[in-house]
mmCIF file of N, CA, C and O and ligand atoms in Angstrom:
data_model
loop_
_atom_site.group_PDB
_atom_site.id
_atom_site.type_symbol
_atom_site.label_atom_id
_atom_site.label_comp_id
_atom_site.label_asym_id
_atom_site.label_seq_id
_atom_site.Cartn_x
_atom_site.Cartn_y
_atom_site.Cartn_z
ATOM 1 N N UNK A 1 -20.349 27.034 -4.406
ATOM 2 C CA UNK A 1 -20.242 26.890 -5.870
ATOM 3 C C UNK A 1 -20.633 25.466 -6.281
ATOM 4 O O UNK A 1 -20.054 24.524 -5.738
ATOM 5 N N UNK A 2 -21.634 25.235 -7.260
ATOM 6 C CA UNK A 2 -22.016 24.112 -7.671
ATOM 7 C C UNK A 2 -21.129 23.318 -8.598
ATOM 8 O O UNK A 2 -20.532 23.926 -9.486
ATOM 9 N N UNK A 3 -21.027 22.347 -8.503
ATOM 10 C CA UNK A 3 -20.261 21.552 -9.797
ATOM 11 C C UNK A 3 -20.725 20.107 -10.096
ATOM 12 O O UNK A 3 -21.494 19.476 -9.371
ATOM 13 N N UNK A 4 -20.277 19.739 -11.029
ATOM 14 C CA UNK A 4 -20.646 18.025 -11.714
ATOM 15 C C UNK A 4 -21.310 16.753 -10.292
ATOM 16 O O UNK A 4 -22.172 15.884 -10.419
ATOM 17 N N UNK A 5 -20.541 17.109 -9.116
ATOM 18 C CA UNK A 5 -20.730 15.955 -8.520
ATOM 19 C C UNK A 5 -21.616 16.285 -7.635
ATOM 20 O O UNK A 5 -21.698 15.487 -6.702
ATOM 21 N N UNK A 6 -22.276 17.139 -7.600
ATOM 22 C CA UNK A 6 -23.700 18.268 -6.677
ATOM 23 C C UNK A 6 -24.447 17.018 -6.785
ATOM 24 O O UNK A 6 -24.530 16.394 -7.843
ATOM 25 N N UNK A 7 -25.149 16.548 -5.367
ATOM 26 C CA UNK A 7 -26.099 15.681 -5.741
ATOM 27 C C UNK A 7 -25.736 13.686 -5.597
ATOM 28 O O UNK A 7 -26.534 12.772 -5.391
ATOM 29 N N UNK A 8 -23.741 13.640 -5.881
ATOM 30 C CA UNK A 8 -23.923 12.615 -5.584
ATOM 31 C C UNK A 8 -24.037 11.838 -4.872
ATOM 32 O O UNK A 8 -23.082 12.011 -4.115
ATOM 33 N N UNK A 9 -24.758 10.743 -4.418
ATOM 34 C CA UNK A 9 -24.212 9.795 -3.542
ATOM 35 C C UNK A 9 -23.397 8.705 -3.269
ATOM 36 O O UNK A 9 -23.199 8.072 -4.306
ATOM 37 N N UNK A 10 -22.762 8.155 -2.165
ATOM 38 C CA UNK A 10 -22.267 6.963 -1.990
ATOM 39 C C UNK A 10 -23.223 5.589 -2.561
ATOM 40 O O UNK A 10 -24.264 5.641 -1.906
ATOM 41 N N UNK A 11 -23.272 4.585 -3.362
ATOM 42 C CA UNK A 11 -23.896 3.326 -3.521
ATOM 43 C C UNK A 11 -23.919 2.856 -2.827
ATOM 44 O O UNK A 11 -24.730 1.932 -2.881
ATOM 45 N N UNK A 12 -23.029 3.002 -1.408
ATOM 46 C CA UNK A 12 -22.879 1.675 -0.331
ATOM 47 C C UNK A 12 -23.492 2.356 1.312
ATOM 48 O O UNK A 12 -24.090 1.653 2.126
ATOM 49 N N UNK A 13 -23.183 3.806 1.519
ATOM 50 C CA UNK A 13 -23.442 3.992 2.547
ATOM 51 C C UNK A 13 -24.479 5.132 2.577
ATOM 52 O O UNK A 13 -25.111 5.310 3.618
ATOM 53 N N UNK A 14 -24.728 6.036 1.336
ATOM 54 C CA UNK A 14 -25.899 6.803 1.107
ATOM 55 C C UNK A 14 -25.639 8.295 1.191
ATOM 56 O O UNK A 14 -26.280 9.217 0.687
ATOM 57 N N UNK A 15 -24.292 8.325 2.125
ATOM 58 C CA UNK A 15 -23.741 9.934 2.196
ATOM 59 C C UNK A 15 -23.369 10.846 0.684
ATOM 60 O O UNK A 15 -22.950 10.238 -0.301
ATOM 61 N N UNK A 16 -23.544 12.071 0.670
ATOM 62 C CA UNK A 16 -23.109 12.847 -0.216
ATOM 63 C C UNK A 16 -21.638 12.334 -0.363
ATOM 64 O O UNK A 16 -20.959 12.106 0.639
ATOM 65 N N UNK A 17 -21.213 12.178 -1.488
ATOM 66 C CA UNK A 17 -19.672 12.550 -1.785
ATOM 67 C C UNK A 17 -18.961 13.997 -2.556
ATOM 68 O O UNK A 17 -19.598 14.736 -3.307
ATOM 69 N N UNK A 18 -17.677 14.166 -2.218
ATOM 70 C CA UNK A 18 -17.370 15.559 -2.278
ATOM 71 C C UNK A 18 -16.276 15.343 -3.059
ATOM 72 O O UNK A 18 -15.377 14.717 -2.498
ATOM 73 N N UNK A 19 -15.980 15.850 -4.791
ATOM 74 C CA UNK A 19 -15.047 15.787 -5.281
ATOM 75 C C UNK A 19 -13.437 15.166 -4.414
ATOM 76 O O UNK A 19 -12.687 14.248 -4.749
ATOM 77 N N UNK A 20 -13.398 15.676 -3.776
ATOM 78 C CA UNK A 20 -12.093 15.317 -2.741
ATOM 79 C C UNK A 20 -11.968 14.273 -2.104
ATOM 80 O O UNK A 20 -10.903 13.876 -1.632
ATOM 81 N N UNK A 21 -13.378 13.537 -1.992
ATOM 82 C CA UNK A 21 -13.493 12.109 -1.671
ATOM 83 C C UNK A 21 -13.727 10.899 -2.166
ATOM 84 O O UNK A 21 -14.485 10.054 -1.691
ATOM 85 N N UNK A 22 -12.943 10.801 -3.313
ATOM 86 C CA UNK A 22 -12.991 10.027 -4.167
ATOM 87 C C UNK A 22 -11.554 9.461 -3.570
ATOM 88 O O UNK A 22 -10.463 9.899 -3.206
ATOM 89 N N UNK A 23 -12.509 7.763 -3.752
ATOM 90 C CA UNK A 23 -11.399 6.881 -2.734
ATOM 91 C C UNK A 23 -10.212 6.634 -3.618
ATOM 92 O O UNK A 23 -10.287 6.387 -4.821
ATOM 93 N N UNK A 24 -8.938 6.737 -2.802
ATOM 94 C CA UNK A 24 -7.695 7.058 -3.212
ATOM 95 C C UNK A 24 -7.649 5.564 -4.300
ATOM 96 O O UNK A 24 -8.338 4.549 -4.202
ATOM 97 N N UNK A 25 -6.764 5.839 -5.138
ATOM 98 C CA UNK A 25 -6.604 4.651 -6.704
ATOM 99 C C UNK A 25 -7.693 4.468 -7.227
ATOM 100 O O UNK A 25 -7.809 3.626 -8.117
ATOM 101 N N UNK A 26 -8.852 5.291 -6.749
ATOM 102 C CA UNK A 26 -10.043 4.742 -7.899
ATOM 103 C C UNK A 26 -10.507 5.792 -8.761
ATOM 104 O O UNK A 26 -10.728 6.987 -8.570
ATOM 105 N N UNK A 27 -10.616 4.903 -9.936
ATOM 106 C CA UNK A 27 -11.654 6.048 -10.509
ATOM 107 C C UNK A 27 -12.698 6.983 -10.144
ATOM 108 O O UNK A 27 -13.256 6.747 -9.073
ATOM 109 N N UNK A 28 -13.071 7.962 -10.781
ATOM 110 C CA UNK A 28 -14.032 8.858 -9.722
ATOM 111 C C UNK A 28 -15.733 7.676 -9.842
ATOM 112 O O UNK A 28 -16.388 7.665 -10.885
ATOM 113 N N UNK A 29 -16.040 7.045 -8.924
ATOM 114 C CA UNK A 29 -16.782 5.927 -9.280
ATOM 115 C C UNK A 29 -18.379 6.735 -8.324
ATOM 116 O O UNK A 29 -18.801 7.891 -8.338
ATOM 117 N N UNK A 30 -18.850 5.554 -7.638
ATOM 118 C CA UNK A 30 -20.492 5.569 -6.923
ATOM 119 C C UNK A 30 -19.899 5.275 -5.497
ATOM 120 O O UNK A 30 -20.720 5.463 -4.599
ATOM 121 N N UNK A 31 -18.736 4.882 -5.115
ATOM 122 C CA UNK A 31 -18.464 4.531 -3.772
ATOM 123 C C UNK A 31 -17.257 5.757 -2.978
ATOM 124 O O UNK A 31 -16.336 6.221 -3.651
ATOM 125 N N UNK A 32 -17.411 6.051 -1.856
ATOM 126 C CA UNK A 32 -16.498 6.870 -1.034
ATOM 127 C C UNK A 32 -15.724 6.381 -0.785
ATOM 128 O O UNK A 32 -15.488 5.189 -0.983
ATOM 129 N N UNK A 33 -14.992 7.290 -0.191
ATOM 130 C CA UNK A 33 -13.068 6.608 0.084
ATOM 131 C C UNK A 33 -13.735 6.007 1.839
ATOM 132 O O UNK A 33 -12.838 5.650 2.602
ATOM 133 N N UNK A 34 -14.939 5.934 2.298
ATOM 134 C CA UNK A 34 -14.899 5.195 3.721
ATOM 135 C C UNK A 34 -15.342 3.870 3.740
ATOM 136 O O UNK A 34 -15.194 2.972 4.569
ATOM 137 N N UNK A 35 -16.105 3.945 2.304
ATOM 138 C CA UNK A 35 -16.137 2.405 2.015
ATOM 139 C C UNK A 35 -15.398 1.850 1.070
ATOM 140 O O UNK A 35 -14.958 0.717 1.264
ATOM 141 N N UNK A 36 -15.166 2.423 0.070
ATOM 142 C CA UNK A 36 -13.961 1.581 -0.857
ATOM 143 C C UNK A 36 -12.630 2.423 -1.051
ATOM 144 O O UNK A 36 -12.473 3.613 -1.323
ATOM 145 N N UNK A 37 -11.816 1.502 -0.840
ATOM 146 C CA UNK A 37 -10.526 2.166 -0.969
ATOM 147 C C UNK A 37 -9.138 0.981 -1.979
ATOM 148 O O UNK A 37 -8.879 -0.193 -1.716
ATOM 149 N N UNK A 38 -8.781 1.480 -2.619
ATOM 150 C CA UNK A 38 -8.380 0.818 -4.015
ATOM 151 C C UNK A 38 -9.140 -0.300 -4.504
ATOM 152 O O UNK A 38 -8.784 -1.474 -4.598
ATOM 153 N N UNK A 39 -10.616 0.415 -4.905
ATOM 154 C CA UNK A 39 -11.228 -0.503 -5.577
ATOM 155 C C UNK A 39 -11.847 -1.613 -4.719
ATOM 156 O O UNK A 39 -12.664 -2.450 -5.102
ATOM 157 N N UNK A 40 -11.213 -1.452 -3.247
ATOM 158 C CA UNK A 40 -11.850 -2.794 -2.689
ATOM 159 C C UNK A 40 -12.732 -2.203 -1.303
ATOM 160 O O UNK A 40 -12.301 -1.361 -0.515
ATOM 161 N N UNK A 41 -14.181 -2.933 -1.228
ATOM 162 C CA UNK A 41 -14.731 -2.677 -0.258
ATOM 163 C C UNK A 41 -14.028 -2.425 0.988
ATOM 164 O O UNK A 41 -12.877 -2.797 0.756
ATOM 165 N N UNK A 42 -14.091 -1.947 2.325
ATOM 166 C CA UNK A 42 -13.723 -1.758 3.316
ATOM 167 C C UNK A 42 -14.505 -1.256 4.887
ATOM 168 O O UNK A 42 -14.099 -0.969 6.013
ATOM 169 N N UNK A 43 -16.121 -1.372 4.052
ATOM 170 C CA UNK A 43 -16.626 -1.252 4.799
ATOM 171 C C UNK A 43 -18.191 -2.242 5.117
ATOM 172 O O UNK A 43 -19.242 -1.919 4.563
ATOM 173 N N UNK A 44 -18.104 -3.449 6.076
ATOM 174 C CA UNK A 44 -19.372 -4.321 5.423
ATOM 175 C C UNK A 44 -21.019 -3.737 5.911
ATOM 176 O O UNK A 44 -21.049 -2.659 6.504
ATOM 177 N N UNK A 45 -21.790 -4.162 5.758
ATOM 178 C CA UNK A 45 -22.853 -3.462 5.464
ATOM 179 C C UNK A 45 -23.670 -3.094 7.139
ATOM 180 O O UNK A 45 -24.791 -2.653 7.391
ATOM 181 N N UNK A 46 -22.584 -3.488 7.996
ATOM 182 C CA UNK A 46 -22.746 -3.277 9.821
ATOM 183 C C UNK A 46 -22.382 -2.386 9.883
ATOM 184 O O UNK A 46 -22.970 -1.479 10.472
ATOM 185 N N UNK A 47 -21.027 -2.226 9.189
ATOM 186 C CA UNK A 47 -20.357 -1.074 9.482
ATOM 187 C C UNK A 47 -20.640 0.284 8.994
ATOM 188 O O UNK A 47 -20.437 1.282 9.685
ATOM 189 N N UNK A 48 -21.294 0.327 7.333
ATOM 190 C CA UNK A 48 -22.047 1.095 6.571
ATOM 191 C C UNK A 48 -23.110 1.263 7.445
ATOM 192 O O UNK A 48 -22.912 2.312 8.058
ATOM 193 N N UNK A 49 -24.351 0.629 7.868
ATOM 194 C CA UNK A 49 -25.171 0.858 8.648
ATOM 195 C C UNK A 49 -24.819 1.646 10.318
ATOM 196 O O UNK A 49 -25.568 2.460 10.859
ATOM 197 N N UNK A 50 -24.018 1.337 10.663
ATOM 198 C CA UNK A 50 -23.813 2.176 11.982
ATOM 199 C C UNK A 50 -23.378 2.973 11.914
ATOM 200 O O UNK A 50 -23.277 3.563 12.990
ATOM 201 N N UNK A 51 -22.714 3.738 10.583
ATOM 202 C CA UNK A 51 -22.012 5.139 10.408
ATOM 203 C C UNK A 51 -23.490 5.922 10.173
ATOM 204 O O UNK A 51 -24.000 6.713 10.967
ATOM 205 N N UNK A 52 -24.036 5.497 8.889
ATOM 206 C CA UNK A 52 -25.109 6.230 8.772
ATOM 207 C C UNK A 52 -26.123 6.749 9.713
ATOM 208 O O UNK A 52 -26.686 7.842 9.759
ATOM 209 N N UNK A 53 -26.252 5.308 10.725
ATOM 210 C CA UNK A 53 -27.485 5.407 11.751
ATOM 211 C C UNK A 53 -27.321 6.697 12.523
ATOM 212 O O UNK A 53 -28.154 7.556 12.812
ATOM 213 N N UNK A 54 -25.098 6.542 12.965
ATOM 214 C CA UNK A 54 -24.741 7.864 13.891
ATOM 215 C C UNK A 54 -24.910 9.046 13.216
ATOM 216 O O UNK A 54 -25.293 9.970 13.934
ATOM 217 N N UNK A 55 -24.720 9.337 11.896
ATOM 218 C CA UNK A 55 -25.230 10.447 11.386
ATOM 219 C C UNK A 55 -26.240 11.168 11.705
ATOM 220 O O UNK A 55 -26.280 12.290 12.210
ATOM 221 N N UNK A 56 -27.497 10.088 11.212
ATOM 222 C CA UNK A 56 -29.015 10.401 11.429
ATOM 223 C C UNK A 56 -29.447 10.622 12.850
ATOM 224 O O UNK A 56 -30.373 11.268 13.340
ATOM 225 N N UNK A 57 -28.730 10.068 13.229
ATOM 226 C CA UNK A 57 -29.397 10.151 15.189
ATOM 227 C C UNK A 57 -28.336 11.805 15.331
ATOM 228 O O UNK A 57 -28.941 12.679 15.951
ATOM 229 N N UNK A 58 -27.383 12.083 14.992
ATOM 230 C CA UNK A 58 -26.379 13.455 15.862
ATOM 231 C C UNK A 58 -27.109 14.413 14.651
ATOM 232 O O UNK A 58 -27.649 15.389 15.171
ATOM 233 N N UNK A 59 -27.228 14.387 13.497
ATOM 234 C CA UNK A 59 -28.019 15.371 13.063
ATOM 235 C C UNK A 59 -29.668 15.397 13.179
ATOM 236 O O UNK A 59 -30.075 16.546 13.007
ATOM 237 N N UNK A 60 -30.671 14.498 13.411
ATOM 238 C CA UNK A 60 -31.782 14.473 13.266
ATOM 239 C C UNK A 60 -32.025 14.530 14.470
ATOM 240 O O UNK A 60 -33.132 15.065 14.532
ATOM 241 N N UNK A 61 -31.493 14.192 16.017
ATOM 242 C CA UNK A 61 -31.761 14.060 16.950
ATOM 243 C C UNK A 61 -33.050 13.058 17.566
ATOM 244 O O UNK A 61 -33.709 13.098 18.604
ATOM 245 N N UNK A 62 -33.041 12.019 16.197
ATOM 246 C CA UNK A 62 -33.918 11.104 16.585
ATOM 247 C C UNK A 62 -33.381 9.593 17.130
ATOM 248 O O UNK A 62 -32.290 9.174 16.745
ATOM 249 N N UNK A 63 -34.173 8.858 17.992
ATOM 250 C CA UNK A 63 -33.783 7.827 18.761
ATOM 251 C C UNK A 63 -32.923 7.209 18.175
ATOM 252 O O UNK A 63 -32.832 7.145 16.949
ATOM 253 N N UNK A 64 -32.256 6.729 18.899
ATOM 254 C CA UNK A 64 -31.267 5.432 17.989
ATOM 255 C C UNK A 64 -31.991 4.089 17.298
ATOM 256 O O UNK A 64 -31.378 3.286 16.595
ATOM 257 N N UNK A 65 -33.500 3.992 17.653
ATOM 258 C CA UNK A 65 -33.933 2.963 17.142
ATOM 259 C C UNK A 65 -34.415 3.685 15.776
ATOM 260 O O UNK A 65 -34.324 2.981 14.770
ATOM 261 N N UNK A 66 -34.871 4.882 15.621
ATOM 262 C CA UNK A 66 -35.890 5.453 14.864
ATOM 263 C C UNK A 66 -34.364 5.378 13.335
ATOM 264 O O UNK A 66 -34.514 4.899 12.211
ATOM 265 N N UNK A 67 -33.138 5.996 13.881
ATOM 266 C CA UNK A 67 -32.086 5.737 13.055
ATOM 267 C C UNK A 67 -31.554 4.984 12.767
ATOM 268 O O UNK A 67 -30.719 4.960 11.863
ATOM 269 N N UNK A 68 -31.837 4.276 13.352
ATOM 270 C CA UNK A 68 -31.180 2.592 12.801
ATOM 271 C C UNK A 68 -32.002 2.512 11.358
ATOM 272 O O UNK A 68 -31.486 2.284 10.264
ATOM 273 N N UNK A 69 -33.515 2.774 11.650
ATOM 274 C CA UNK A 69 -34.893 2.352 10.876
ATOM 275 C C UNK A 69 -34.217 2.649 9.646
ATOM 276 O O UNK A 69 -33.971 1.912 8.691
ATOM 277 N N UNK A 70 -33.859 4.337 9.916
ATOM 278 C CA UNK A 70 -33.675 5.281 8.790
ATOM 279 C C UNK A 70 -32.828 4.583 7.793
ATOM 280 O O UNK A 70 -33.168 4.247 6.658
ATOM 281 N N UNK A 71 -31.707 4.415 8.355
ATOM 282 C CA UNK A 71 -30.287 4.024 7.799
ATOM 283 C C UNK A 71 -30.849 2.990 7.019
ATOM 284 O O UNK A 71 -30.748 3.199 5.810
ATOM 285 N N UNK A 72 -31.464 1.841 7.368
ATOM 286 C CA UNK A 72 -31.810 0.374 7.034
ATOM 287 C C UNK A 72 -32.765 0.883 5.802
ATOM 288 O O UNK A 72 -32.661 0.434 4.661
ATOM 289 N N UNK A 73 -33.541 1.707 6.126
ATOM 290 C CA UNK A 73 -34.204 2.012 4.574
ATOM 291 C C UNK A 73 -33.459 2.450 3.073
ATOM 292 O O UNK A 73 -33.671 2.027 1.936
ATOM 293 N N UNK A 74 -32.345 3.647 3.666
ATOM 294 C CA UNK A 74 -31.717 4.150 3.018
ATOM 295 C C UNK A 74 -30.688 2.929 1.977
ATOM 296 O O UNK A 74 -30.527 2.720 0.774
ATOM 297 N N UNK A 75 -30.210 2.392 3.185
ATOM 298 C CA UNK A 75 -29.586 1.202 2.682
ATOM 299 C C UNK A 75 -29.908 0.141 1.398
ATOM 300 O O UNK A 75 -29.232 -0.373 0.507
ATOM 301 N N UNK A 76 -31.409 0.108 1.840
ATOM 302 C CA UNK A 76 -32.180 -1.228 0.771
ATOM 303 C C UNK A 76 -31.986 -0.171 -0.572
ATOM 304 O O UNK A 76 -32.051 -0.670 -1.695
ATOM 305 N N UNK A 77 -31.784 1.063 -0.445
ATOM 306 C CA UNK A 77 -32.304 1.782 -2.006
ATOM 307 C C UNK A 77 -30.716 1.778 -2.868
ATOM 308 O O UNK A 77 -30.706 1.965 -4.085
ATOM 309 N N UNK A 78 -29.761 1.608 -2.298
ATOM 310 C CA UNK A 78 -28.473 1.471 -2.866
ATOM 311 C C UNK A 78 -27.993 0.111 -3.950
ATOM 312 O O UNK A 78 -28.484 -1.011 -4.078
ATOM 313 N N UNK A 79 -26.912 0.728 -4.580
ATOM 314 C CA UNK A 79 -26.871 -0.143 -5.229
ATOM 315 C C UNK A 79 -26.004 -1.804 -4.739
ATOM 316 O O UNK A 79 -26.313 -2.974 -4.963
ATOM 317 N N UNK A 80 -24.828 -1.166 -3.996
ATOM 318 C CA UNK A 80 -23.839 -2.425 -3.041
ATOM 319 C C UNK A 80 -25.097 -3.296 -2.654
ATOM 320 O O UNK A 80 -24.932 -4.452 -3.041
ATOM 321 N N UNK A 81 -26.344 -3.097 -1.989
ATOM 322 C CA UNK A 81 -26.951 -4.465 -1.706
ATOM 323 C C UNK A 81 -28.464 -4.297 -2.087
ATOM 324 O O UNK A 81 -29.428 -4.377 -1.326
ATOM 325 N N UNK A 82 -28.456 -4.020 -3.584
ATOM 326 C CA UNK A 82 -29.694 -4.801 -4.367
ATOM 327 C C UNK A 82 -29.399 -6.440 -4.655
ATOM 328 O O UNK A 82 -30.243 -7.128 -5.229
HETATM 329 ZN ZN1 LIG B 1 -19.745 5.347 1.317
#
């Protein structure tokens, strides 16, 4: 079933967010409860980057260098580090 938040992403780490993951005390905002949690970052941009990379490498089954690449692109298009 589709609803309002179909489509969104995290600003900081690039993953879909899921109504239910809206980080606990915050408004329903652009950041996930794995990177911000009451309003305050919690995840720095190593740590954002190596979640994503493991994503892309266990679902894409591509190298760990090729996902690193991925992640690092994905990354520059967000808003946490324009
Ligand atoms: Zn996130």
């Amino acid at each position: 079933m589709a609803d309002a938040t179909e489509g969104t992403v995290c600003q900081s780490c690039g993953l879909p967010i899921n109504a239910e993951d809206w980080p606990e005390g915050s408004e329903r905002g652009e950041f996930c409860q794995f990177c911000m949690v009451h309003d305050a970052f919690v995840a720095d941009r190593g740590e954002v980057k190596k979640r994503l990379a493991d994503m892309i490498e266990k679902d894409s089954g591509k190298s760990r260098e090729d996902a690193e690449e991925e992640a690092e692109e994905t990354l520059s298009t967000l808003k946490r580090w324009q």
